[in-house]
Amino acid sequence: MGKVRSPSLAELGERELLRRLERFAPPGQLADDAALLPSVPGGRRGVVSSDVLVEDHHFSKTTTPPESVGWRAVMANVSDLAAMGADQVVGVTVGLGCPGSLPWHWLESVYGGMANALHCHGGHLLGGDCVGSPMVSLAMTALGTVDQEHLICRRDARVGDWLVCSGPHGLSSYGLSLLRSGVVNPEPGSLQARAVAAHRYPRARLDVPQRLRASQPPGTPWRVAGTDSSDGLAQALHLLCGEQGLGGHVHRLPLPGALAGLPDGERHCLWGGEDFELVLALEPGWAQALLGREPGFRHLGTVTADNHLLLKDARNGRLRPFPPGKPFDHFGLRMPMGARDQGDSKPPTAGKNTG
Amino acid sequence: MGKVRSPSLAELGERELLRRLERFAPPGQLADDAALLPSVPGGRRGVVSSDVLVEDHHFSKTTTPPESVGWRAVMANVSDLAAMGADQVVGVTVGLGCPGSLPWHWLESVYGGMANALHCHGGHLLGGDCVGSPMVSLAMTALGTVDQEHLICRRDARVGDWLVCSGPHGLSSYGLSLLRSGVVNPEPGSLQARAVAAHRYPRARLDVPQRLRASQPPGTPWRVAGTDSSDGLAQALHLLCGEQGLGGHVHRLPLPGALAGLPDGERHCLWGGEDFELVLALEPGWAQALLGREPGFRHLGTVTADNHLLLKDARNGRLRPFPPGKPFDHFGLRMPMGARDQGDSKPPTAGKNTG
């Protein structure tokens, strides 16, 4: 791109900005007041997820290139869809707040990152809204579809289930720590480079629902408890077990091999977050079938009735409480989104009239 | 509510804030990573719309009570759904950014306003995200459904169509001007009170699609061009006519009677915005049938081929260009949302790889 000065949004003006953003959507997609979703054949249901990213809270221009800001926003939302069992992305809407002085070039790269991420999973930019704001914020809503008979729910874990995750945890957090300490261009192929890439360009596990279906043993009914690990593996286990009044014994942390020797490896793995893997609780026979088919998946341990999350010490085999830590996104409050069938129930009412 | 001090969000903590927000959604609605939409019977399609409101740009704590902030956010989005022909609201997701010091009481009232607005039209709080941010912003995505055979599109106006709107324009803008000039508690029943209420508690016209269907003359095929007037009547006419290379002759402005005598009445009507009415272009016979059934609707004029928006002068009957003005929301750039069927088209690709 060279050093051509990029016009600011205020310089571009609204019409021109809109014209430029249209490039990131299919032709005609942005022509109306709202976006139409494709109709979905019977047996499938729409799923929706929303996330807000705020500059200097959820990303920093010093550690996150704009392509990565857009990419990560899409992947974070798609990860939530996958955690419900969705295997198809319809698209995203984007509510962007930014100052008029923001260079177009930066924004173009953000939308380029979104388009690339959507290209990975299918789905379109469906539309959105851009408003003036003192700082950059990105509110995204993703829409997908799920097979009605193959939902994944957070609250479906049972005592005796195996705890399984779809991949290793900790690399993204390690990458962020490297970026924060000033590592900008690590040597290609090095652990540092892999960690930075894991942080900047994570992949949502939209493939997991299909892998679960493929491994389901005949005669085993569909029951999969699961959530994504966007706020850290420890937080995911808390949501799967602790919030149901259950516990979990974790026999082996899913550390990437290269992190095992690092002093902070365990912390990155348990509390780092943003690996965007799925953490599941399954009937043991099914879990074994899944682990047999999918070598990338990891067996973590077992769901217990004792309401404690305990970790087996690798040195002496004893169970100990999880080392203390905070979920990754301690600035944010995720308002989880409901899986209940709202078919014909009444709308909520507030406690007073607007008069 | 009295003068009980409200705890700040930072004082409440995330868990308690989440617990409090759950009150505004159906039981269990916020239990999972994403929200399920009800499946929709055949012939209907999902419609989605997003809007972002930023404090001091789109609302001010001095002119807009928090109930109204939530109410208006819902109505603005529902209005966009109605402008596509939607007649059913599924619900909204809310991406909230706010400082930890924000009093809970304020936020509670915002969500109360949203719940009341949803109660008007049906639909639920589906979920969302709350994040820390230096200023308050509210990114909302609304989902609804539309009958596939009864879409309203912005680009379907034809020369000779009648221009019709679903109600008068200007009261909301006049109300805002009163609030900005310090009118806080106008006398109940006065024009000032009506204008302030119109600004604070507008109603989206989700009823219009049904009224259109009811008035469609036998043998007249479905073709309705339309958009909502959230950014002002002049802007809506520009979107309906000007952007298609057409023009419009407006014979009569839809001024509320009480505004007709005000020096700024015409400006409020044409450029004020946020009346959230629909502005339509229809085959003349159908338009006449509609106007006959719906006395609240107004006949504005006719779509022309000459690519100018002209206004008939009430004094001398001459056509003159629209008086100059700016669309209401000049801080914002609405990225309109697509109505095209994206059934199986390819996802967009960006101009470069993320590497």
PDB file of N, CA and C in Angstrom, chain A residues 279-336:
ATOM      1  N   VAL A 279     -15.564 -26.153  24.305  1.00  0.00           N
ATOM      2  CA  VAL A 279     -15.368 -27.015  25.470  1.00  0.00           C
ATOM      3  C   VAL A 279     -16.693 -27.745  25.698  1.00  0.00           C
ATOM      4  N   LEU A 280     -16.621 -29.077  25.739  1.00  0.00           N
ATOM      5  CA  LEU A 280     -17.830 -29.898  25.676  1.00  0.00           C
ATOM      6  C   LEU A 280     -17.914 -30.878  26.842  1.00  0.00           C
ATOM      7  N   ALA A 281     -19.110 -31.266  27.180  1.00  0.00           N
ATOM      8  CA  ALA A 281     -19.328 -32.366  28.123  1.00  0.00           C
ATOM      9  C   ALA A 281     -20.230 -33.387  27.449  1.00  0.00           C
ATOM     10  N   LEU A 282     -19.748 -34.627  27.387  1.00  0.00           N
ATOM     11  CA  LEU A 282     -20.402 -35.679  26.597  1.00  0.00           C
ATOM     12  C   LEU A 282     -20.438 -36.981  27.366  1.00  0.00           C
ATOM     13  N   GLU A 283     -21.372 -37.802  26.987  1.00  0.00           N
ATOM     14  CA  GLU A 283     -21.432 -39.175  27.494  1.00  0.00           C
ATOM     15  C   GLU A 283     -20.092 -39.860  27.149  1.00  0.00           C
ATOM     16  N   PRO A 284     -19.486 -40.612  28.097  1.00  0.00           N
ATOM     17  CA  PRO A 284     -18.107 -41.104  27.894  1.00  0.00           C
ATOM     18  C   PRO A 284     -17.883 -41.910  26.606  1.00  0.00           C
ATOM     19  N   GLY A 285     -18.857 -42.777  26.242  1.00  0.00           N
ATOM     20  CA  GLY A 285     -18.647 -43.582  25.038  1.00  0.00           C
ATOM     21  C   GLY A 285     -18.550 -42.699  23.787  1.00  0.00           C
ATOM     22  N   TRP A 286     -19.399 -41.708  23.742  1.00  0.00           N
ATOM     23  CA  TRP A 286     -19.390 -40.767  22.609  1.00  0.00           C
ATOM     24  C   TRP A 286     -18.077 -39.963  22.614  1.00  0.00           C
ATOM     25  N   ALA A 287     -17.683 -39.525  23.809  1.00  0.00           N
ATOM     26  CA  ALA A 287     -16.441 -38.750  23.902  1.00  0.00           C
ATOM     27  C   ALA A 287     -15.261 -39.581  23.392  1.00  0.00           C
ATOM     28  N   GLN A 288     -15.236 -40.856  23.755  1.00  0.00           N
ATOM     29  CA  GLN A 288     -14.140 -41.716  23.291  1.00  0.00           C
ATOM     30  C   GLN A 288     -14.167 -41.854  21.773  1.00  0.00           C
ATOM     31  N   ALA A 289     -15.365 -42.015  21.213  1.00  0.00           N
ATOM     32  CA  ALA A 289     -15.482 -42.111  19.754  1.00  0.00           C
ATOM     33  C   ALA A 289     -14.997 -40.826  19.093  1.00  0.00           C
ATOM     34  N   LEU A 290     -15.373 -39.700  19.692  1.00  0.00           N
ATOM     35  CA  LEU A 290     -14.955 -38.403  19.143  1.00  0.00           C
ATOM     36  C   LEU A 290     -13.439 -38.257  19.192  1.00  0.00           C
ATOM     37  N   LEU A 291     -12.849 -38.604  20.341  1.00  0.00           N
ATOM     38  CA  LEU A 291     -11.392 -38.466  20.490  1.00  0.00           C
ATOM     39  C   LEU A 291     -10.655 -39.428  19.559  1.00  0.00           C
ATOM     40  N   GLY A 292     -11.284 -40.573  19.282  1.00  0.00           N
ATOM     41  CA  GLY A 292     -10.657 -41.524  18.369  1.00  0.00           C
ATOM     42  C   GLY A 292     -10.635 -41.013  16.937  1.00  0.00           C
ATOM     43  N   ARG A 293     -11.675 -40.307  16.565  1.00  0.00           N
ATOM     44  CA  ARG A 293     -11.754 -39.768  15.191  1.00  0.00           C
ATOM     45  C   ARG A 293     -10.978 -38.479  15.016  1.00  0.00           C
ATOM     46  N   GLU A 294     -10.878 -37.687  16.074  1.00  0.00           N
ATOM     47  CA  GLU A 294     -10.373 -36.319  15.957  1.00  0.00           C
ATOM     48  C   GLU A 294      -9.128 -36.142  16.839  1.00  0.00           C
ATOM     49  N   PRO A 295      -7.969 -36.391  16.288  1.00  0.00           N
ATOM     50  CA  PRO A 295      -6.765 -36.316  17.129  1.00  0.00           C
ATOM     51  C   PRO A 295      -6.496 -34.919  17.682  1.00  0.00           C
ATOM     52  N   GLY A 296      -7.057 -33.876  17.070  1.00  0.00           N
ATOM     53  CA  GLY A 296      -6.834 -32.526  17.602  1.00  0.00           C
ATOM     54  C   GLY A 296      -7.605 -32.248  18.882  1.00  0.00           C
ATOM     55  N   PHE A 297      -8.656 -33.029  19.111  1.00  0.00           N
ATOM     56  CA  PHE A 297      -9.463 -32.821  20.319  1.00  0.00           C
ATOM     57  C   PHE A 297      -8.690 -33.334  21.543  1.00  0.00           C
ATOM     58  N   ARG A 298      -9.003 -32.794  22.722  1.00  0.00           N
ATOM     59  CA  ARG A 298      -8.294 -33.194  23.938  1.00  0.00           C
ATOM     60  C   ARG A 298      -9.283 -33.646  25.003  1.00  0.00           C
ATOM     61  N   HIS A 299      -8.918 -34.691  25.697  1.00  0.00           N
ATOM     62  CA  HIS A 299      -9.693 -35.143  26.848  1.00  0.00           C
ATOM     63  C   HIS A 299      -9.175 -34.401  28.079  1.00  0.00           C
ATOM     64  N   LEU A 300     -10.062 -33.651  28.709  1.00  0.00           N
ATOM     65  CA  LEU A 300      -9.649 -32.846  29.863  1.00  0.00           C
ATOM     66  C   LEU A 300      -9.875 -33.565  31.179  1.00  0.00           C
ATOM     67  N   GLY A 301     -11.015 -34.246  31.313  1.00  0.00           N
ATOM     68  CA  GLY A 301     -11.345 -34.863  32.591  1.00  0.00           C
ATOM     69  C   GLY A 301     -12.809 -35.246  32.628  1.00  0.00           C
ATOM     70  N   THR A 302     -13.423 -35.083  33.793  1.00  0.00           N
ATOM     71  CA  THR A 302     -14.754 -35.629  34.026  1.00  0.00           C
ATOM     72  C   THR A 302     -15.619 -34.644  34.804  1.00  0.00           C
ATOM     73  N   VAL A 303     -16.906 -34.654  34.512  1.00  0.00           N
ATOM     74  CA  VAL A 303     -17.864 -33.855  35.273  1.00  0.00           C
ATOM     75  C   VAL A 303     -18.181 -34.591  36.581  1.00  0.00           C
ATOM     76  N   THR A 304     -18.132 -33.869  37.686  1.00  0.00           N
ATOM     77  CA  THR A 304     -18.372 -34.464  38.995  1.00  0.00           C
ATOM     78  C   THR A 304     -19.554 -33.779  39.690  1.00  0.00           C
ATOM     79  N   ALA A 305     -19.976 -34.367  40.782  1.00  0.00           N
ATOM     80  CA  ALA A 305     -21.131 -33.825  41.511  1.00  0.00           C
ATOM     81  C   ALA A 305     -20.709 -32.887  42.626  1.00  0.00           C
ATOM     82  N   ASP A 306     -19.402 -32.703  42.822  1.00  0.00           N
ATOM     83  CA  ASP A 306     -18.972 -32.058  44.074  1.00  0.00           C
ATOM     84  C   ASP A 306     -18.828 -30.541  43.992  1.00  0.00           C
ATOM     85  N   ASN A 307     -19.254 -29.933  42.890  1.00  0.00           N
ATOM     86  CA  ASN A 307     -19.298 -28.465  42.808  1.00  0.00           C
ATOM     87  C   ASN A 307     -17.950 -27.780  42.960  1.00  0.00           C
ATOM     88  N   HIS A 308     -16.859 -28.466  42.639  1.00  0.00           N
ATOM     89  CA  HIS A 308     -15.544 -27.831  42.636  1.00  0.00           C
ATOM     90  C   HIS A 308     -14.846 -28.132  41.322  1.00  0.00           C
ATOM     91  N   LEU A 309     -14.134 -27.144  40.822  1.00  0.00           N
ATOM     92  CA  LEU A 309     -13.270 -27.381  39.674  1.00  0.00           C
ATOM     93  C   LEU A 309     -11.879 -27.676  40.217  1.00  0.00           C
ATOM     94  N   LEU A 310     -11.397 -28.886  39.989  1.00  0.00           N
ATOM     95  CA  LEU A 310     -10.106 -29.309  40.540  1.00  0.00           C
ATOM     96  C   LEU A 310      -9.192 -29.755  39.413  1.00  0.00           C
ATOM     97  N   LEU A 311      -7.918 -29.524  39.622  1.00  0.00           N
ATOM     98  CA  LEU A 311      -6.906 -29.826  38.603  1.00  0.00           C
ATOM     99  C   LEU A 311      -5.919 -30.837  39.180  1.00  0.00           C
ATOM    100  N   LYS A 312      -5.659 -31.884  38.424  1.00  0.00           N
ATOM    101  CA  LYS A 312      -4.724 -32.919  38.885  1.00  0.00           C
ATOM    102  C   LYS A 312      -3.296 -32.401  38.729  1.00  0.00           C
ATOM    103  N   ASP A 313      -2.544 -32.450  39.797  1.00  0.00           N
ATOM    104  CA  ASP A 313      -1.165 -31.976  39.759  1.00  0.00           C
ATOM    105  C   ASP A 313      -0.297 -32.993  39.018  1.00  0.00           C
ATOM    106  N   ALA A 314       0.396 -32.526  37.989  1.00  0.00           N
ATOM    107  CA  ALA A 314       1.161 -33.441  37.135  1.00  0.00           C
ATOM    108  C   ALA A 314       2.299 -34.114  37.915  1.00  0.00           C
ATOM    109  N   ARG A 315       2.768 -33.466  38.982  1.00  0.00           N
ATOM    110  CA  ARG A 315       3.920 -34.018  39.707  1.00  0.00           C
ATOM    111  C   ARG A 315       3.513 -35.107  40.704  1.00  0.00           C
ATOM    112  N   ASN A 316       2.450 -34.826  41.464  1.00  0.00           N
ATOM    113  CA  ASN A 316       2.113 -35.785  42.531  1.00  0.00           C
ATOM    114  C   ASN A 316       0.730 -36.434  42.348  1.00  0.00           C
ATOM    115  N   GLY A 317       0.057 -36.102  41.265  1.00  0.00           N
ATOM    116  CA  GLY A 317      -1.227 -36.749  41.000  1.00  0.00           C
ATOM    117  C   GLY A 317      -2.362 -36.287  41.893  1.00  0.00           C
ATOM    118  N   ARG A 318      -2.103 -35.312  42.769  1.00  0.00           N
ATOM    119  CA  ARG A 318      -3.177 -34.864  43.657  1.00  0.00           C
ATOM    120  C   ARG A 318      -4.073 -33.829  42.973  1.00  0.00           C
ATOM    121  N   LEU A 319      -5.328 -33.810  43.370  1.00  0.00           N
ATOM    122  CA  LEU A 319      -6.260 -32.798  42.865  1.00  0.00           C
ATOM    123  C   LEU A 319      -6.137 -31.543  43.714  1.00  0.00           C
ATOM    124  N   ARG A 320      -6.025 -30.420  43.049  1.00  0.00           N
ATOM    125  CA  ARG A 320      -5.937 -29.135  43.759  1.00  0.00           C
ATOM    126  C   ARG A 320      -6.871 -28.131  43.073  1.00  0.00           C
ATOM    127  N   PRO A 321      -7.268 -27.077  43.785  1.00  0.00           N
ATOM    128  CA  PRO A 321      -8.139 -26.072  43.129  1.00  0.00           C
ATOM    129  C   PRO A 321      -7.413 -25.452  41.942  1.00  0.00           C
ATOM    130  N   PHE A 322      -8.192 -24.933  41.014  1.00  0.00           N
ATOM    131  CA  PHE A 322      -7.594 -24.208  39.893  1.00  0.00           C
ATOM    132  C   PHE A 322      -6.731 -23.073  40.422  1.00  0.00           C
ATOM    133  N   PRO A 323      -5.582 -22.857  39.806  1.00  0.00           N
ATOM    134  CA  PRO A 323      -4.805 -21.673  40.194  1.00  0.00           C
ATOM    135  C   PRO A 323      -5.635 -20.420  39.942  1.00  0.00           C
ATOM    136  N   PRO A 324      -5.514 -19.404  40.801  1.00  0.00           N
ATOM    137  CA  PRO A 324      -6.368 -18.227  40.647  1.00  0.00           C
ATOM    138  C   PRO A 324      -6.087 -17.474  39.351  1.00  0.00           C
ATOM    139  N   GLY A 325      -7.062 -16.786  38.868  1.00  0.00           N
ATOM    140  CA  GLY A 325      -6.909 -16.007  37.644  1.00  0.00           C
ATOM    141  C   GLY A 325      -8.217 -15.322  37.352  1.00  0.00           C
ATOM    142  N   LYS A 326      -8.206 -14.490  36.347  1.00  0.00           N
ATOM    143  CA  LYS A 326      -9.428 -13.800  35.943  1.00  0.00           C
ATOM    144  C   LYS A 326      -9.731 -14.153  34.499  1.00  0.00           C
ATOM    145  N   PRO A 327     -11.012 -14.265  34.179  1.00  0.00           N
ATOM    146  CA  PRO A 327     -11.336 -14.479  32.769  1.00  0.00           C
ATOM    147  C   PRO A 327     -10.695 -13.389  31.917  1.00  0.00           C
ATOM    148  N   PHE A 328     -10.345 -13.752  30.714  1.00  0.00           N
ATOM    149  CA  PHE A 328      -9.611 -12.835  29.842  1.00  0.00           C
ATOM    150  C   PHE A 328     -10.256 -11.466  29.750  1.00  0.00           C
ATOM    151  N   ASP A 329     -11.564 -11.481  29.454  1.00  0.00           N
ATOM    152  CA  ASP A 329     -12.197 -10.219  29.089  1.00  0.00           C
ATOM    153  C   ASP A 329     -12.804  -9.569  30.325  1.00  0.00           C
ATOM    154  N   HIS A 330     -11.956  -9.116  31.238  1.00  0.00           N
ATOM    155  CA  HIS A 330     -12.496  -8.613  32.493  1.00  0.00           C
ATOM    156  C   HIS A 330     -13.059  -7.206  32.360  1.00  0.00           C
ATOM    157  N   PHE A 331     -12.959  -6.604  31.178  1.00  0.00           N
ATOM    158  CA  PHE A 331     -13.652  -5.329  30.964  1.00  0.00           C
ATOM    159  C   PHE A 331     -15.098  -5.554  30.559  1.00  0.00           C
ATOM    160  N   GLY A 332     -15.368  -6.729  30.082  1.00  0.00           N
ATOM    161  CA  GLY A 332     -16.644  -6.941  29.414  1.00  0.00           C
ATOM    162  C   GLY A 332     -17.573  -7.807  30.228  1.00  0.00           C
ATOM    163  N   LEU A 333     -18.835  -7.618  29.991  1.00  0.00           N
ATOM    164  CA  LEU A 333     -19.851  -8.483  30.577  1.00  0.00           C
ATOM    165  C   LEU A 333     -20.616  -9.099  29.442  1.00  0.00           C
ATOM    166  N   ARG A 334     -20.386 -10.365  29.209  1.00  0.00           N
ATOM    167  CA  ARG A 334     -21.123 -11.056  28.167  1.00  0.00           C
ATOM    168  C   ARG A 334     -22.537 -11.309  28.652  1.00  0.00           C
ATOM    169  N   MET A 335     -23.491 -10.868  27.897  1.00  0.00           N
ATOM    170  CA  MET A 335     -24.858 -11.226  28.196  1.00  0.00           C
ATOM    171  C   MET A 335     -25.190 -12.431  27.339  1.00  0.00           C
ATOM    172  N   PRO A 336     -25.139 -13.624  27.909  1.00  0.00           N
ATOM    173  CA  PRO A 336     -25.312 -14.799  27.053  1.00  0.00           C
ATOM    174  C   PRO A 336     -26.684 -14.765  26.403  1.00  0.00           C
TER     175      PRO A 336
END
